[in-house]
């Protein structure tokens, strides 16, 4: 008898053949039971009946699973009669997605325990094929209660400097290897970051600096991406600021609200949010963070403007609805930290099984 552990999708002919096999097995069971009635004390006949019944039950289960699979679209989704995905029959019984961040849950923990962090895989659906982007990567995400943007920036700076100093103290041989074989500036760069203070610059000031620089550039040296207040700074802009203008790690803060997430605290100017990015030479953005919006009414309005379903975020709103505190945090991409401290230029070479758009195998 055939059994299917994964209930493969069968054609109509294959299902018909399986049903015929099941029917034939039912005939065998009937014949075996008839023989047992004539000689009820025969142990061999009893064993034969049990064996055929077990085979029949296994075949019936296979038929039922195969029929269920036929109702499933070949892409693996159960469909309604209208051809739409029936999420009520999905594994979790609702729409589910790969996690892009543990931040929102981290806020709940921080509001209970003051200081927390998470470290785990995160996913992005950006169709980006640059040397700095991967569809799956690991992220360290601290979250701190009773913290404003200045506290978040200080923590991010201290953390990056701590990581660099730790490498210098404990991984000197590895750094020497990378300095010799990959990038001859790695050791000096890591030392510089560990010992220097980070530059700080508002987004508005950064745009002014980039606008002046853009006017100076001609030909192939021109910025590929236009600079204007409200634009999302590109990698070329970030690297210019950190590598050529400030010549050290740089924190950009107070970004336009339109280009940042709904959970970031709205500033008093009603134009910017209390967000910050840490830019480092050789990579660009290494850390992104913000003070979180603790005002219930403001947060609710921003979520509605973003088109979010409030029911799905009800627990998140509860953190404000029943009283909260100023809090904030950031995320540091682990693979980008590896790039920065080793000189490896492609993020796909910093993770054992890299995944990017068009490649999920790793």
mmCIF file of C-alpha atoms in Angstrom:
data_model
loop_
_atom_site.group_PDB
_atom_site.id
_atom_site.type_symbol
_atom_site.label_atom_id
_atom_site.label_comp_id
_atom_site.label_asym_id
_atom_site.label_seq_id
_atom_site.Cartn_x
_atom_site.Cartn_y
_atom_site.Cartn_z
ATOM 1 C CA UNK A 1 0.000 0.000 0.000
ATOM 2 C CA UNK A 2 1.179 3.487 -0.800
ATOM 3 C CA UNK A 3 1.375 6.134 1.916
ATOM 4 C CA UNK A 4 2.312 9.785 1.536
ATOM 5 C CA UNK A 5 4.039 11.504 4.436
ATOM 6 C CA UNK A 6 3.706 14.928 2.799
ATOM 7 C CA UNK A 7 0.482 14.290 0.835
ATOM 8 C CA UNK A 8 1.868 15.323 -2.575
ATOM 9 C CA UNK A 9 -0.396 17.100 -4.999
ATOM 10 C CA UNK A 10 -1.823 14.326 -7.225
ATOM 11 C CA UNK A 11 -3.318 14.588 -10.664
ATOM 12 C CA UNK A 12 -6.921 13.474 -11.184
ATOM 13 C CA UNK A 13 -5.668 10.213 -12.725
ATOM 14 C CA UNK A 14 -3.322 9.524 -9.816
ATOM 15 C CA UNK A 15 -6.066 10.178 -7.291
ATOM 16 C CA UNK A 16 -8.408 7.875 -9.208
ATOM 17 C CA UNK A 17 -5.776 5.117 -9.177
ATOM 18 C CA UNK A 18 -5.247 5.596 -5.435
ATOM 19 C CA UNK A 19 -8.990 5.358 -4.796
ATOM 20 C CA UNK A 20 -9.142 2.172 -6.900
ATOM 21 C CA UNK A 21 -6.302 0.703 -4.850
ATOM 22 C CA UNK A 22 -8.185 1.623 -1.684
ATOM 23 C CA UNK A 23 -11.352 -0.037 -3.024
ATOM 24 C CA UNK A 24 -9.424 -3.189 -3.912
ATOM 25 C CA UNK A 25 -7.922 -3.286 -0.449
ATOM 26 C CA UNK A 26 -11.440 -2.994 0.975
ATOM 27 C CA UNK A 27 -12.368 -6.123 -1.026
ATOM 28 C CA UNK A 28 -9.376 -7.931 0.453
ATOM 29 C CA UNK A 29 -10.531 -6.995 3.958
ATOM 30 C CA UNK A 30 -14.019 -8.269 3.193
ATOM 31 C CA UNK A 31 -12.677 -11.594 1.886
ATOM 32 C CA UNK A 32 -10.382 -12.001 4.900
ATOM 33 C CA UNK A 33 -13.252 -11.367 7.318
ATOM 34 C CA UNK A 34 -15.444 -13.897 5.458
ATOM 35 C CA UNK A 35 -12.711 -16.528 5.777
ATOM 36 C CA UNK A 36 -12.338 -15.730 9.512
ATOM 37 C CA UNK A 37 -16.079 -16.248 10.076
ATOM 38 C CA UNK A 38 -15.757 -19.785 8.757
ATOM 39 C CA UNK A 39 -12.819 -20.556 11.060
ATOM 40 C CA UNK A 40 -12.964 -17.982 13.926
ATOM 41 C CA UNK A 41 -10.241 -19.683 15.996
ATOM 42 C CA UNK A 42 -7.637 -19.583 13.219
ATOM 43 C CA UNK A 43 -4.796 -17.353 14.420
ATOM 44 C CA UNK A 44 -3.331 -16.880 10.957
ATOM 45 C CA UNK A 45 -6.669 -15.644 9.579
ATOM 46 C CA UNK A 46 -6.985 -13.195 12.505
ATOM 47 C CA UNK A 47 -3.524 -11.820 11.759
ATOM 48 C CA UNK A 48 -4.373 -11.539 8.056
ATOM 49 C CA UNK A 49 -7.534 -9.538 8.828
ATOM 50 C CA UNK A 50 -5.615 -7.139 11.097
ATOM 51 C CA UNK A 51 -2.862 -6.636 8.524
ATOM 52 C CA UNK A 52 -5.311 -5.845 5.715
ATOM 53 C CA UNK A 53 -7.383 -3.541 7.925
ATOM 54 C CA UNK A 54 -4.228 -1.575 8.846
ATOM 55 C CA UNK A 55 -3.316 -1.306 5.177
ATOM 56 C CA UNK A 56 -6.843 -0.145 4.303
ATOM 57 C CA UNK A 57 -6.779 2.545 7.017
ATOM 58 C CA UNK A 58 -3.409 3.798 5.774
ATOM 59 C CA UNK A 59 -4.709 3.969 2.207
ATOM 60 C CA UNK A 60 -7.855 5.816 3.296
ATOM 61 C CA UNK A 61 -5.690 8.366 5.126
ATOM 62 C CA UNK A 62 -3.588 8.840 1.984
ATOM 63 C CA UNK A 63 -6.715 9.367 -0.121
ATOM 64 C CA UNK A 64 -8.073 11.936 2.324
ATOM 65 C CA UNK A 65 -4.776 13.848 2.445
ATOM 66 C CA UNK A 66 -4.510 13.776 -1.335
ATOM 67 C CA UNK A 67 -8.026 15.210 -1.669
ATOM 68 C CA UNK A 68 -7.144 17.980 0.771
ATOM 69 C CA UNK A 69 -4.048 18.827 -1.250
ATOM 70 C CA UNK A 70 -6.066 19.059 -4.457
ATOM 71 C CA UNK A 71 -7.954 21.943 -2.810
ATOM 72 C CA UNK A 72 -4.597 23.635 -2.328
ATOM 73 C CA UNK A 73 -3.075 25.767 -5.062
ATOM 74 C CA UNK A 74 0.223 24.378 -6.405
ATOM 75 C CA UNK A 75 2.056 27.282 -4.737
ATOM 76 C CA UNK A 76 1.162 25.731 -1.385
ATOM 77 C CA UNK A 77 -1.621 28.102 -0.276
ATOM 78 C CA UNK A 78 -5.136 26.962 0.566
ATOM 79 C CA UNK A 79 -7.544 28.916 -1.611
ATOM 80 C CA UNK A 80 -11.173 29.993 -1.311
ATOM 81 C CA UNK A 81 -13.670 29.321 -4.096
ATOM 82 C CA UNK A 82 -12.777 32.785 -5.429
ATOM 83 C CA UNK A 83 -9.121 31.800 -5.690
ATOM 84 C CA UNK A 84 -7.987 34.031 -2.821
ATOM 85 C CA UNK A 85 -5.624 32.774 -0.114
ATOM 86 C CA UNK A 86 -7.643 31.445 2.824
ATOM 87 C CA UNK A 87 -5.550 32.601 5.776
ATOM 88 C CA UNK A 88 -8.028 31.055 8.226
ATOM 89 C CA UNK A 89 -6.617 27.672 7.198
ATOM 90 C CA UNK A 90 -3.021 28.821 7.322
ATOM 91 C CA UNK A 91 -0.600 27.447 9.936
ATOM 92 C CA UNK A 92 -1.237 30.287 12.392
ATOM 93 C CA UNK A 93 -4.802 30.964 11.248
ATOM 94 C CA UNK A 94 -3.947 34.491 10.092
ATOM 95 C CA UNK A 95 -1.493 36.409 7.911
ATOM 96 C CA UNK A 96 2.036 35.876 9.204
ATOM 97 C CA UNK A 97 5.304 37.392 8.077
ATOM 98 C CA UNK A 98 9.040 37.067 8.586
ATOM 99 C CA UNK A 99 10.216 39.351 11.377
ATOM 100 C CA UNK A 100 11.816 42.640 10.357
ATOM 101 C CA UNK A 101 12.647 43.590 13.942
ATOM 102 C CA UNK A 102 12.011 42.616 17.540
ATOM 103 C CA UNK A 103 11.825 46.277 18.506
ATOM 104 C CA UNK A 104 8.115 46.612 19.262
ATOM 105 C CA UNK A 105 8.196 43.608 21.585
ATOM 106 C CA UNK A 106 11.448 44.938 22.999
ATOM 107 C CA UNK A 107 9.641 48.103 24.023
ATOM 108 C CA UNK A 108 7.248 46.023 26.102
ATOM 109 C CA UNK A 109 10.149 44.306 27.849
ATOM 110 C CA UNK A 110 12.012 47.588 28.420
ATOM 111 C CA UNK A 111 8.944 49.229 29.960
ATOM 112 C CA UNK A 112 8.855 46.331 32.430
ATOM 113 C CA UNK A 113 12.575 45.756 33.013
ATOM 114 C CA UNK A 114 14.212 49.151 32.195
ATOM 115 C CA UNK A 115 17.053 47.908 29.971
ATOM 116 C CA UNK A 116 16.949 44.986 27.539
ATOM 117 C CA UNK A 117 18.405 43.862 24.231
ATOM 118 C CA UNK A 118 17.593 41.259 21.601
ATOM 119 C CA UNK A 119 19.902 39.517 19.141
ATOM 120 C CA UNK A 120 18.489 37.444 16.331
ATOM 121 C CA UNK A 121 17.805 37.092 12.604
ATOM 122 C CA UNK A 122 15.799 39.769 10.832
ATOM 123 C CA UNK A 123 14.482 39.954 7.299
ATOM 124 C CA UNK A 124 14.012 42.654 4.661
ATOM 125 C CA UNK A 125 11.958 42.488 1.469
ATOM 126 C CA UNK A 126 13.811 45.318 -0.280
ATOM 127 C CA UNK A 127 14.731 44.407 -3.857
ATOM 128 C CA UNK A 128 18.270 45.640 -3.277
ATOM 129 C CA UNK A 129 21.391 44.030 -4.739
ATOM 130 C CA UNK A 130 24.076 46.307 -3.289
ATOM 131 C CA UNK A 131 27.139 45.099 -1.418
ATOM 132 C CA UNK A 132 25.584 46.433 1.803
ATOM 133 C CA UNK A 133 22.176 44.746 1.693
ATOM 134 C CA UNK A 134 21.011 41.221 2.456
ATOM 135 C CA UNK A 135 17.501 39.785 2.732
ATOM 136 C CA UNK A 136 18.420 38.088 6.010
ATOM 137 C CA UNK A 137 20.850 39.365 8.601
ATOM 138 C CA UNK A 138 21.354 39.497 12.364
ATOM 139 C CA UNK A 139 20.656 42.529 14.507
ATOM 140 C CA UNK A 140 21.489 43.660 18.030
ATOM 141 C CA UNK A 141 18.628 45.808 19.343
ATOM 142 C CA UNK A 142 18.906 47.466 22.772
ATOM 143 C CA UNK A 143 15.846 49.223 24.226
ATOM 144 C CA UNK A 144 16.102 51.591 27.194
ATOM 145 C CA UNK A 145 13.385 52.978 29.455
ATOM 146 C CA UNK A 146 13.562 56.580 30.694
ATOM 147 C CA UNK A 147 15.739 57.566 27.719
ATOM 148 C CA UNK A 148 15.543 60.401 25.213
ATOM 149 C CA UNK A 149 17.320 60.778 21.861
ATOM 150 C CA UNK A 150 20.533 62.030 23.460
ATOM 151 C CA UNK A 151 20.660 58.908 25.647
ATOM 152 C CA UNK A 152 20.101 56.691 22.620
ATOM 153 C CA UNK A 153 22.923 58.404 20.697
ATOM 154 C CA UNK A 154 25.274 58.116 23.674
ATOM 155 C CA UNK A 155 24.495 54.426 24.099
ATOM 156 C CA UNK A 156 24.999 53.701 20.393
ATOM 157 C CA UNK A 157 28.339 55.528 20.366
ATOM 158 C CA UNK A 158 29.539 53.766 23.507
ATOM 159 C CA UNK A 159 28.496 50.391 22.123
ATOM 160 C CA UNK A 160 30.323 50.765 18.800
ATOM 161 C CA UNK A 161 33.446 52.039 20.592
ATOM 162 C CA UNK A 162 33.245 49.150 23.073
ATOM 163 C CA UNK A 163 33.076 46.598 20.227
ATOM 164 C CA UNK A 164 36.131 48.136 18.557
ATOM 165 C CA UNK A 165 38.117 48.229 21.796
ATOM 166 C CA UNK A 166 37.175 44.626 22.569
ATOM 167 C CA UNK A 167 38.537 43.531 19.179
ATOM 168 C CA UNK A 168 41.761 45.402 19.812
ATOM 169 C CA UNK A 169 42.139 43.795 23.238
ATOM 170 C CA UNK A 170 41.088 40.237 22.412
ATOM 171 C CA UNK A 171 41.395 39.717 18.640
ATOM 172 C CA UNK A 172 44.656 41.448 17.762
ATOM 173 C CA UNK A 173 45.908 38.520 15.639
ATOM 174 C CA UNK A 174 42.698 38.446 13.602
ATOM 175 C CA UNK A 175 42.814 42.199 13.046
ATOM 176 C CA UNK A 176 46.450 41.937 11.964
ATOM 177 C CA UNK A 177 45.463 39.243 9.456
ATOM 178 C CA UNK A 178 42.656 41.334 7.969
ATOM 179 C CA UNK A 179 44.912 44.377 7.934
ATOM 180 C CA UNK A 180 47.510 42.431 5.943
ATOM 181 C CA UNK A 181 45.291 40.397 3.616
ATOM 182 C CA UNK A 182 42.038 42.365 3.132
ATOM 183 C CA UNK A 183 42.296 46.069 3.953
ATOM 184 C CA UNK A 184 45.465 47.784 5.111
ATOM 185 C CA UNK A 185 43.456 50.539 6.830
ATOM 186 C CA UNK A 186 41.390 48.247 9.090
ATOM 187 C CA UNK A 187 43.606 48.376 12.157
ATOM 188 C CA UNK A 188 43.965 52.155 12.073
ATOM 189 C CA UNK A 189 40.232 52.570 11.481
ATOM 190 C CA UNK A 190 39.228 50.354 14.410
ATOM 191 C CA UNK A 191 41.723 52.122 16.702
ATOM 192 C CA UNK A 192 40.466 55.511 15.579
ATOM 193 C CA UNK A 193 36.848 54.649 16.312
ATOM 194 C CA UNK A 194 37.672 53.184 19.710
ATOM 195 C CA UNK A 195 39.529 56.334 20.748
ATOM 196 C CA UNK A 196 37.656 59.194 19.085
ATOM 197 C CA UNK A 197 34.442 61.046 19.809
ATOM 198 C CA UNK A 198 31.745 60.737 17.158
ATOM 199 C CA UNK A 199 30.706 63.821 15.224
ATOM 200 C CA UNK A 200 27.046 64.844 15.552
ATOM 201 C CA UNK A 201 25.075 66.665 12.922
ATOM 202 C CA UNK A 202 21.370 67.283 12.383
ATOM 203 C CA UNK A 203 19.782 66.063 9.171
ATOM 204 C CA UNK A 204 19.170 69.655 8.103
ATOM 205 C CA UNK A 205 22.838 70.540 8.593
ATOM 206 C CA UNK A 206 23.866 67.395 6.711
ATOM 207 C CA UNK A 207 21.708 68.377 3.723
ATOM 208 C CA UNK A 208 23.287 71.834 3.719
ATOM 209 C CA UNK A 209 26.791 70.311 3.723
ATOM 210 C CA UNK A 210 25.888 67.892 0.934
ATOM 211 C CA UNK A 211 24.234 70.641 -1.141
ATOM 212 C CA UNK A 212 27.414 72.732 -1.030
ATOM 213 C CA UNK A 213 29.493 69.678 -1.966
ATOM 214 C CA UNK A 214 27.130 68.742 -4.815
ATOM 215 C CA UNK A 215 27.632 72.155 -6.412
ATOM 216 C CA UNK A 216 31.401 71.644 -6.402
ATOM 217 C CA UNK A 217 31.307 68.239 -8.069
ATOM 218 C CA UNK A 218 31.504 67.837 -11.825
ATOM 219 C CA UNK A 219 31.453 64.961 -14.287
ATOM 220 C CA UNK A 220 31.883 61.456 -12.886
ATOM 221 C CA UNK A 221 32.425 62.810 -9.378
ATOM 222 C CA UNK A 222 28.840 64.093 -9.148
ATOM 223 C CA UNK A 223 26.491 62.502 -6.658
ATOM 224 C CA UNK A 224 24.293 59.964 -8.430
ATOM 225 C CA UNK A 225 21.391 60.734 -6.093
ATOM 226 C CA UNK A 226 19.966 64.228 -5.793
ATOM 227 C CA UNK A 227 20.276 66.013 -2.465
ATOM 228 C CA UNK A 228 17.330 67.973 -1.077
ATOM 229 C CA UNK A 229 15.623 68.443 2.273
ATOM 230 C CA UNK A 230 13.291 65.469 2.624
ATOM 231 C CA UNK A 231 15.383 62.989 0.630
ATOM 232 C CA UNK A 232 16.477 59.697 2.140
ATOM 233 C CA UNK A 233 20.259 59.989 2.296
ATOM 234 C CA UNK A 234 21.946 57.497 -0.040
ATOM 235 C CA UNK A 235 25.061 55.485 0.758
ATOM 236 C CA UNK A 236 27.228 57.901 -1.242
ATOM 237 C CA UNK A 237 25.963 60.800 0.893
ATOM 238 C CA UNK A 238 26.506 58.927 4.160
ATOM 239 C CA UNK A 239 30.015 57.832 3.233
ATOM 240 C CA UNK A 240 30.984 61.347 2.116
ATOM 241 C CA UNK A 241 29.919 62.755 5.475
ATOM 242 C CA UNK A 242 31.779 60.121 7.513
ATOM 243 C CA UNK A 243 34.833 59.601 5.298
ATOM 244 C CA UNK A 244 35.544 63.009 3.752
ATOM 245 C CA UNK A 245 33.738 65.768 5.616
ATOM 246 C CA UNK A 246 33.871 64.779 9.292
ATOM 247 C CA UNK A 247 36.504 62.036 8.764
ATOM 248 C CA UNK A 248 35.182 60.034 11.689
ATOM 249 C CA UNK A 249 32.014 58.149 12.717
ATOM 250 C CA UNK A 250 29.101 60.555 12.486
ATOM 251 C CA UNK A 251 25.651 60.603 14.015
ATOM 252 C CA UNK A 252 22.909 62.240 11.952
ATOM 253 C CA UNK A 253 19.749 63.055 13.907
ATOM 254 C CA UNK A 254 16.299 64.667 13.609
ATOM 255 C CA UNK A 255 15.154 63.284 10.257
ATOM 256 C CA UNK A 256 12.036 64.383 8.320
ATOM 257 C CA UNK A 257 9.007 62.527 9.652
ATOM 258 C CA UNK A 258 7.914 61.476 6.142
ATOM 259 C CA UNK A 259 10.929 59.192 5.632
ATOM 260 C CA UNK A 260 10.932 57.553 9.061
ATOM 261 C CA UNK A 261 8.766 54.994 10.844
ATOM 262 C CA UNK A 262 5.510 55.707 12.680
ATOM 263 C CA UNK A 263 6.885 54.794 16.128
ATOM 264 C CA UNK A 264 9.541 57.537 16.188
ATOM 265 C CA UNK A 265 8.857 60.506 18.446
ATOM 266 C CA UNK A 266 7.545 63.598 16.704
ATOM 267 C CA UNK A 267 9.619 66.679 17.518
ATOM 268 C CA UNK A 268 8.104 70.015 18.536
ATOM 269 C CA UNK A 269 8.639 71.446 15.030
ATOM 270 C CA UNK A 270 6.079 68.911 13.700
ATOM 271 C CA UNK A 271 8.440 68.332 10.749
ATOM 272 C CA UNK A 272 11.100 66.018 12.129
ATOM 273 C CA UNK A 273 11.291 62.989 14.391
ATOM 274 C CA UNK A 274 13.800 62.132 17.106
ATOM 275 C CA UNK A 275 15.639 59.596 14.973
ATOM 276 C CA UNK A 276 19.355 59.019 14.499
ATOM 277 C CA UNK A 277 21.738 57.027 12.305
ATOM 278 C CA UNK A 278 25.377 56.245 13.055
ATOM 279 C CA UNK A 279 27.504 56.474 9.896
ATOM 280 C CA UNK A 280 30.956 54.902 9.770
ATOM 281 C CA UNK A 281 33.744 55.070 7.183
ATOM 282 C CA UNK A 282 33.781 52.236 4.679
ATOM 283 C CA UNK A 283 30.178 51.172 5.281
ATOM 284 C CA UNK A 284 27.855 54.116 5.734
ATOM 285 C CA UNK A 285 24.925 53.458 8.062
ATOM 286 C CA UNK A 286 25.841 51.032 10.841
ATOM 287 C CA UNK A 287 23.212 51.891 13.455
ATOM 288 C CA UNK A 288 19.673 53.224 13.228
ATOM 289 C CA UNK A 289 17.570 54.227 16.207
ATOM 290 C CA UNK A 290 15.202 56.711 17.786
ATOM 291 C CA UNK A 291 13.336 57.877 20.794
ATOM 292 C CA UNK A 292 9.941 56.177 20.641
ATOM 293 C CA UNK A 293 6.662 58.065 20.531
ATOM 294 C CA UNK A 294 5.206 57.757 24.022
ATOM 295 C CA UNK A 295 2.169 60.030 23.477
ATOM 296 C CA UNK A 296 -0.885 57.833 22.856
ATOM 297 C CA UNK A 297 -2.866 60.294 20.720
ATOM 298 C CA UNK A 298 0.123 61.227 18.570
ATOM 299 C CA UNK A 299 1.088 57.597 18.039
ATOM 300 C CA UNK A 300 -2.479 56.605 17.132
ATOM 301 C CA UNK A 301 -2.741 59.451 14.613
ATOM 302 C CA UNK A 302 0.571 58.480 13.007
ATOM 303 C CA UNK A 303 -0.509 54.842 12.749
ATOM 304 C CA UNK A 304 -3.788 55.768 11.089
ATOM 305 C CA UNK A 305 -1.935 58.053 8.682
ATOM 306 C CA UNK A 306 0.360 55.150 7.807
ATOM 307 C CA UNK A 307 -2.677 52.972 7.076
ATOM 308 C CA UNK A 308 -1.999 50.481 9.867
ATOM 309 C CA UNK A 309 -4.699 48.251 11.353
ATOM 310 C CA UNK A 310 -4.992 49.417 14.968
ATOM 311 C CA UNK A 311 -6.434 46.063 16.068
ATOM 312 C CA UNK A 312 -3.179 44.336 15.134
ATOM 313 C CA UNK A 313 -1.213 46.816 17.248
ATOM 314 C CA UNK A 314 -3.657 47.002 20.147
ATOM 315 C CA UNK A 315 -1.130 45.614 22.626
ATOM 316 C CA UNK A 316 1.444 48.179 21.437
ATOM 317 C CA UNK A 317 -0.979 51.034 21.989
ATOM 318 C CA UNK A 318 -1.719 49.626 25.451
ATOM 319 C CA UNK A 319 1.860 50.474 26.427
ATOM 320 C CA UNK A 320 0.815 54.137 26.066
ATOM 321 C CA UNK A 321 -2.874 53.850 26.883
ATOM 322 C CA UNK A 322 -2.245 52.723 30.453
ATOM 323 C CA UNK A 323 0.775 54.910 31.181
ATOM 324 C CA UNK A 324 4.331 54.813 29.906
ATOM 325 C CA UNK A 325 7.703 56.536 30.093
ATOM 326 C CA UNK A 326 10.090 58.116 27.596
ATOM 327 C CA UNK A 327 12.084 55.316 26.011
ATOM 328 C CA UNK A 328 14.214 54.592 22.981
ATOM 329 C CA UNK A 329 16.645 52.222 21.335
ATOM 330 C CA UNK A 330 18.512 51.283 18.215
ATOM 331 C CA UNK A 331 19.441 48.412 15.943
ATOM 332 C CA UNK A 332 22.965 47.523 14.872
ATOM 333 C CA UNK A 333 23.399 45.232 11.889
ATOM 334 C CA UNK A 334 25.897 42.589 12.948
ATOM 335 C CA UNK A 335 27.138 41.812 9.436
ATOM 336 C CA UNK A 336 27.782 45.497 8.756
ATOM 337 C CA UNK A 337 29.811 45.641 11.967
ATOM 338 C CA UNK A 338 31.831 42.696 10.636
ATOM 339 C CA UNK A 339 32.315 44.557 7.334
ATOM 340 C CA UNK A 340 33.488 47.675 9.130
ATOM 341 C CA UNK A 341 35.957 45.884 11.427
ATOM 342 C CA UNK A 342 37.427 43.486 8.836
ATOM 343 C CA UNK A 343 37.443 45.468 5.587
ATOM 344 C CA UNK A 344 35.330 42.866 3.790
ATOM 345 C CA UNK A 345 33.457 44.827 1.123
ATOM 346 C CA UNK A 346 30.489 42.568 0.353
ATOM 347 C CA UNK A 347 27.980 41.744 3.093
ATOM 348 C CA UNK A 348 27.334 38.354 1.494
ATOM 349 C CA UNK A 349 30.830 37.319 2.551
ATOM 350 C CA UNK A 350 30.171 38.077 6.228
ATOM 351 C CA UNK A 351 27.412 35.537 6.855
ATOM 352 C CA UNK A 352 27.635 31.744 6.348
ATOM 353 C CA UNK A 353 24.437 31.369 4.329
ATOM 354 C CA UNK A 354 23.651 34.718 2.651
ATOM 355 C CA UNK A 355 20.202 35.319 1.201
ATOM 356 C CA UNK A 356 19.199 38.087 -1.176
ATOM 357 C CA UNK A 357 16.370 38.773 -3.669
ATOM 358 C CA UNK A 358 16.154 35.759 -5.968
ATOM 359 C CA UNK A 359 18.197 33.523 -3.663
ATOM 360 C CA UNK A 360 16.734 31.875 -0.560
ATOM 361 C CA UNK A 361 19.041 28.844 -0.430
ATOM 362 C CA UNK A 362 21.859 30.588 1.393
#
